[in-house]
Structure formats: C-alpha cells, structure tokens
CSV table of C-alpha atoms in Angstrom, one decimal:
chain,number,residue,atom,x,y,z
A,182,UNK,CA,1.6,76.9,195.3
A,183,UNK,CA,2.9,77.5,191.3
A,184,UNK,CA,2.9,80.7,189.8
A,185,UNK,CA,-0.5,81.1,187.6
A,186,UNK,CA,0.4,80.4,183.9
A,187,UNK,CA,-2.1,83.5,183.0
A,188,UNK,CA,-4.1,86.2,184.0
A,189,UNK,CA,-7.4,84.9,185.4
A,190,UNK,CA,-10.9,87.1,183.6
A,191,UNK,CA,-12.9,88.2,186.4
A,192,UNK,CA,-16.5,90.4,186.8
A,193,UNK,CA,-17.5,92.0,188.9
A,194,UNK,CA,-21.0,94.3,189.7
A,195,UNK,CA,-21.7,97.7,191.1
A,196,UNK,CA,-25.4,96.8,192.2
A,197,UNK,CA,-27.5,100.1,193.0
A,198,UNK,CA,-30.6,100.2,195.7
A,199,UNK,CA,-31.9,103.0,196.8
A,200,UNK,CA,-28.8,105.3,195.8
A,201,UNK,CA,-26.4,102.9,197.9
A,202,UNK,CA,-24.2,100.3,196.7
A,203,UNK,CA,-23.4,96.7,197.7
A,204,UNK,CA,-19.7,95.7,199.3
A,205,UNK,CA,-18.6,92.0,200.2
A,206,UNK,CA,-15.8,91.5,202.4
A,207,UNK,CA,-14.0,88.6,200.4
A,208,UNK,CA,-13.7,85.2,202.5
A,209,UNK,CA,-11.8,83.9,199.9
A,210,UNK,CA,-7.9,84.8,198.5
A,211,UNK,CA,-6.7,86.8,196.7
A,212,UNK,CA,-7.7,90.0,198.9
A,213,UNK,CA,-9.2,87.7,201.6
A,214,UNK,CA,-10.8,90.5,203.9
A,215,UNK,CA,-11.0,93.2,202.0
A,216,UNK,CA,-14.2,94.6,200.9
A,217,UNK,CA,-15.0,94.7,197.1
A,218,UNK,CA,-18.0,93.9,195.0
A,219,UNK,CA,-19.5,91.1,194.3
A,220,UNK,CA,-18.5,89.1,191.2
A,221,UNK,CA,-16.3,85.8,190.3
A,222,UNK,CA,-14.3,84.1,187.7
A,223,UNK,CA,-15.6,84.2,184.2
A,224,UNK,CA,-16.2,80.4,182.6
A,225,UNK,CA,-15.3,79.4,178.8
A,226,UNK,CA,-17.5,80.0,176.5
A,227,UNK,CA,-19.4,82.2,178.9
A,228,UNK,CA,-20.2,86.4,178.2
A,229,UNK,CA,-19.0,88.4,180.6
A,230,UNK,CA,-22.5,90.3,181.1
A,231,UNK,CA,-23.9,86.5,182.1
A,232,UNK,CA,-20.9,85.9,184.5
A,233,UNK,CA,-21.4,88.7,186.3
A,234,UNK,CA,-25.2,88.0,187.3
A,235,UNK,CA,-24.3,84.4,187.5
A,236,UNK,CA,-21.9,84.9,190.1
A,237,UNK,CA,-23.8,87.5,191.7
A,238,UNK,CA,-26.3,85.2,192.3
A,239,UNK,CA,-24.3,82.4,193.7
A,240,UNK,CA,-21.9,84.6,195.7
A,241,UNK,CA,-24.5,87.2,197.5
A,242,UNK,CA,-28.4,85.4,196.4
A,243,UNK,CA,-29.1,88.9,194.3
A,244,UNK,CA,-30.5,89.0,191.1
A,245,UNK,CA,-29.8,92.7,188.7
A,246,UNK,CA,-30.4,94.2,185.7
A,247,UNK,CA,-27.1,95.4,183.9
A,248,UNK,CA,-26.6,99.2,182.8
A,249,UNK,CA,-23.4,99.2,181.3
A,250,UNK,CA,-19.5,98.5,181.8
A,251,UNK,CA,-17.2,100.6,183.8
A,252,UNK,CA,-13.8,100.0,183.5
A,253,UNK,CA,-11.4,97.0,184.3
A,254,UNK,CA,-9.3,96.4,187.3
A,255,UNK,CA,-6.1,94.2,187.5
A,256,UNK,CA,-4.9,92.5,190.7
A,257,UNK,CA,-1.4,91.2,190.3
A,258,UNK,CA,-0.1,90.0,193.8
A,259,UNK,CA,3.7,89.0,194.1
A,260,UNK,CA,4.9,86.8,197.3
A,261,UNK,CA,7.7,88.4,199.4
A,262,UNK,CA,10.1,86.1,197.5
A,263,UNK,CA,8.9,88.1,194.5
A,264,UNK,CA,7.0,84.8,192.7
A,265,UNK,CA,3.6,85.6,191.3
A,266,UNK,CA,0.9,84.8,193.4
A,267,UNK,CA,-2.2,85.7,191.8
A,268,UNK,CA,-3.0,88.0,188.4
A,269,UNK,CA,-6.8,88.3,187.7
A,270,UNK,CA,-8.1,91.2,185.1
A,271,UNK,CA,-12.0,92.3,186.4
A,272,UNK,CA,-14.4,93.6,184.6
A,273,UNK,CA,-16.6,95.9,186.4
A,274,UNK,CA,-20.1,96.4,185.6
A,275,UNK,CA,-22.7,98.6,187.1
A,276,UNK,CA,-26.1,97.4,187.5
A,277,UNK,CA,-29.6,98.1,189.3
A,278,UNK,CA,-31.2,95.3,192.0
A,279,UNK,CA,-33.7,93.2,191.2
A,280,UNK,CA,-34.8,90.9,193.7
A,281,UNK,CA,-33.4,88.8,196.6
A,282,UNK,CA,-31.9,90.1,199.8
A,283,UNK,CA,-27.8,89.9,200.5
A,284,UNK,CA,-26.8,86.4,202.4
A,285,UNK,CA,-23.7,85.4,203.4
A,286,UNK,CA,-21.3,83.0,202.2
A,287,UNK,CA,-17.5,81.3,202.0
A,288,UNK,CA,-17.0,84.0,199.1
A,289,UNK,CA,-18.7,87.0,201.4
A,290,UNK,CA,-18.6,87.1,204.9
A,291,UNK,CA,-19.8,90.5,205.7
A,292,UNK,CA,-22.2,92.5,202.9
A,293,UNK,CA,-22.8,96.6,203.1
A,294,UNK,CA,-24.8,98.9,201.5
A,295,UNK,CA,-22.5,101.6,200.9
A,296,UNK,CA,-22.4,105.4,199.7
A,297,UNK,CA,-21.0,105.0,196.7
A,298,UNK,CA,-18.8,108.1,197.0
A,299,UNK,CA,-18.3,108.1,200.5
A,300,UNK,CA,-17.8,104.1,201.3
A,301,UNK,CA,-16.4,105.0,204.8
A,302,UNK,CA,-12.9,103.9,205.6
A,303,UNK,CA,-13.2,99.7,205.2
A,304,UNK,CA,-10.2,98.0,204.1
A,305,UNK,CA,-10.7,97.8,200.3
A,306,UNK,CA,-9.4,96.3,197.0
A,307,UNK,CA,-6.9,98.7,195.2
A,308,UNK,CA,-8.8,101.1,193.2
A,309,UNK,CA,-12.2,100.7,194.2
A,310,UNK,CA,-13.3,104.0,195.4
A,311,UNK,CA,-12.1,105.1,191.9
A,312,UNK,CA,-14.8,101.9,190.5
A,313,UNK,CA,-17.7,103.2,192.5
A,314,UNK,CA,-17.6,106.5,191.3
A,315,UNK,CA,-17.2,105.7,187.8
A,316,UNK,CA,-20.1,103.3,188.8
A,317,UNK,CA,-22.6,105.8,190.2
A,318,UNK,CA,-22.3,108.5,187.3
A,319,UNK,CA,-23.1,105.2,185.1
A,320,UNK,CA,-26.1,104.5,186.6
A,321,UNK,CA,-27.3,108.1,187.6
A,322,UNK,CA,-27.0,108.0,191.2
A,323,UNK,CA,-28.0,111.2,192.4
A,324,UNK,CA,-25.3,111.6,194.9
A,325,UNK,CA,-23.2,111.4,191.8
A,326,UNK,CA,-24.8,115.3,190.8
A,327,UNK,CA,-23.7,116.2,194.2
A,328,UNK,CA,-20.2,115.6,194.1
C-alpha cells in the first residue's frame, strides 16, 4: 500500500431521533471497528451538505434533514514503520431523521441509537464524544440542557 498523495474530504452526520443519536461500527478501514457516525468520502464537484445525505443513504438506508455544521475531524494514521497510512479531514454535520430504518452493510456492521452525551464505553473514533456533544447543543437535544 503507497502513502496517500493527500488528505481525503470526508462527512459525516450526527442524525437525531427521539433525543438519541445514531453510531455505526465501521466494517471498513481506516478505524475498521470502531464506532462513529455515518458518512463517506466527498465526490468532485459534489457539496458537502449533499455528500453527507448521499452517503447516509447508501451507507445506513436513512434519509435527514440537515441543521447545521459542527466542526471537522482529522484522522491521520501512520504504520508502525512510521509511513502514512491514511489522512482523511471530516466534516461533521448534525441533522434530524427523516425516514427509513438503520440496515446493515460492508461500511456498518452494527448501528446504535445512542445518548449523545453518554454513548456508553464502545470503542470509538478519536474525538467523537467531543462531536456528539457539540452535535446535540446544535440540534437542541434536550439532554444537552441537562448537562
């Protein structure tokens, strides 16, 4: 495997339903098994805001409305040799469900409606308990008043 020449521009969503929040356990590298939120590469020529649902469709079968952006995330991975193995920059959205109900696939092998604040202790991507909180007060989430 060759190092990448660039960064890779990801999404990625928060979706909301009924004050909990959706996780996918990645079947895929980079982070294969760890849970995260649904989302994928972002094409040419396609906006971010359409990538996100686009891939949200394809990877988990959901369909949501977007309420706004929540910060980026950046997932550089080095081999033990030291060679870079992946570098992808995400861009996190938070949205509300639609329609559809969470199916598997080779991109999500297990799916969780989650807490938002208190996800539980599942192996997770770097930095997304930070994500979900910055999520929740975006969207309102009434746990969020709680905390």
């Amino acid at each position: 495997m060759s190092e990448p020449k660039r960064p890779v521009l990801a999404a990625s969503i928060a979706v909301f339903r009924d004050g909990k929040v959706l996780l996918a356990r990645r079947g895929k590298a980079p982070a294969l098994g760890l849970y995260s939120l649904p989302g994928g590469r972002i094409e040419p020529g396609e906006r971010m805001q359409d990538a996100v649902l686009r891939e949200l469709f394809e990877e988990v079968g959901l369909r949501a409305s977007l309420v706004g952006f929540v910060d980026h995330v950046e997932h550089i991975e080095h081999a033990e040799d030291g060679t870079l193995r992946a570098h992808a920059v995400i861009c996190a959205f938070a949205g509300h469900w639609e329609a559809g109900e969470p199916r598997l696939s080779d991109e999500a092998t297990d799916l969780l409606w989650v807490d938002p604040l208190f996800p539980g202790e599942l192996p997770m991507t770097r930095g997304l308990p930070e994500i979900l909180r910055k999520a929740s007060i975006i969207i309102g989430n009434r746990t969020s008043e709680a905390a």
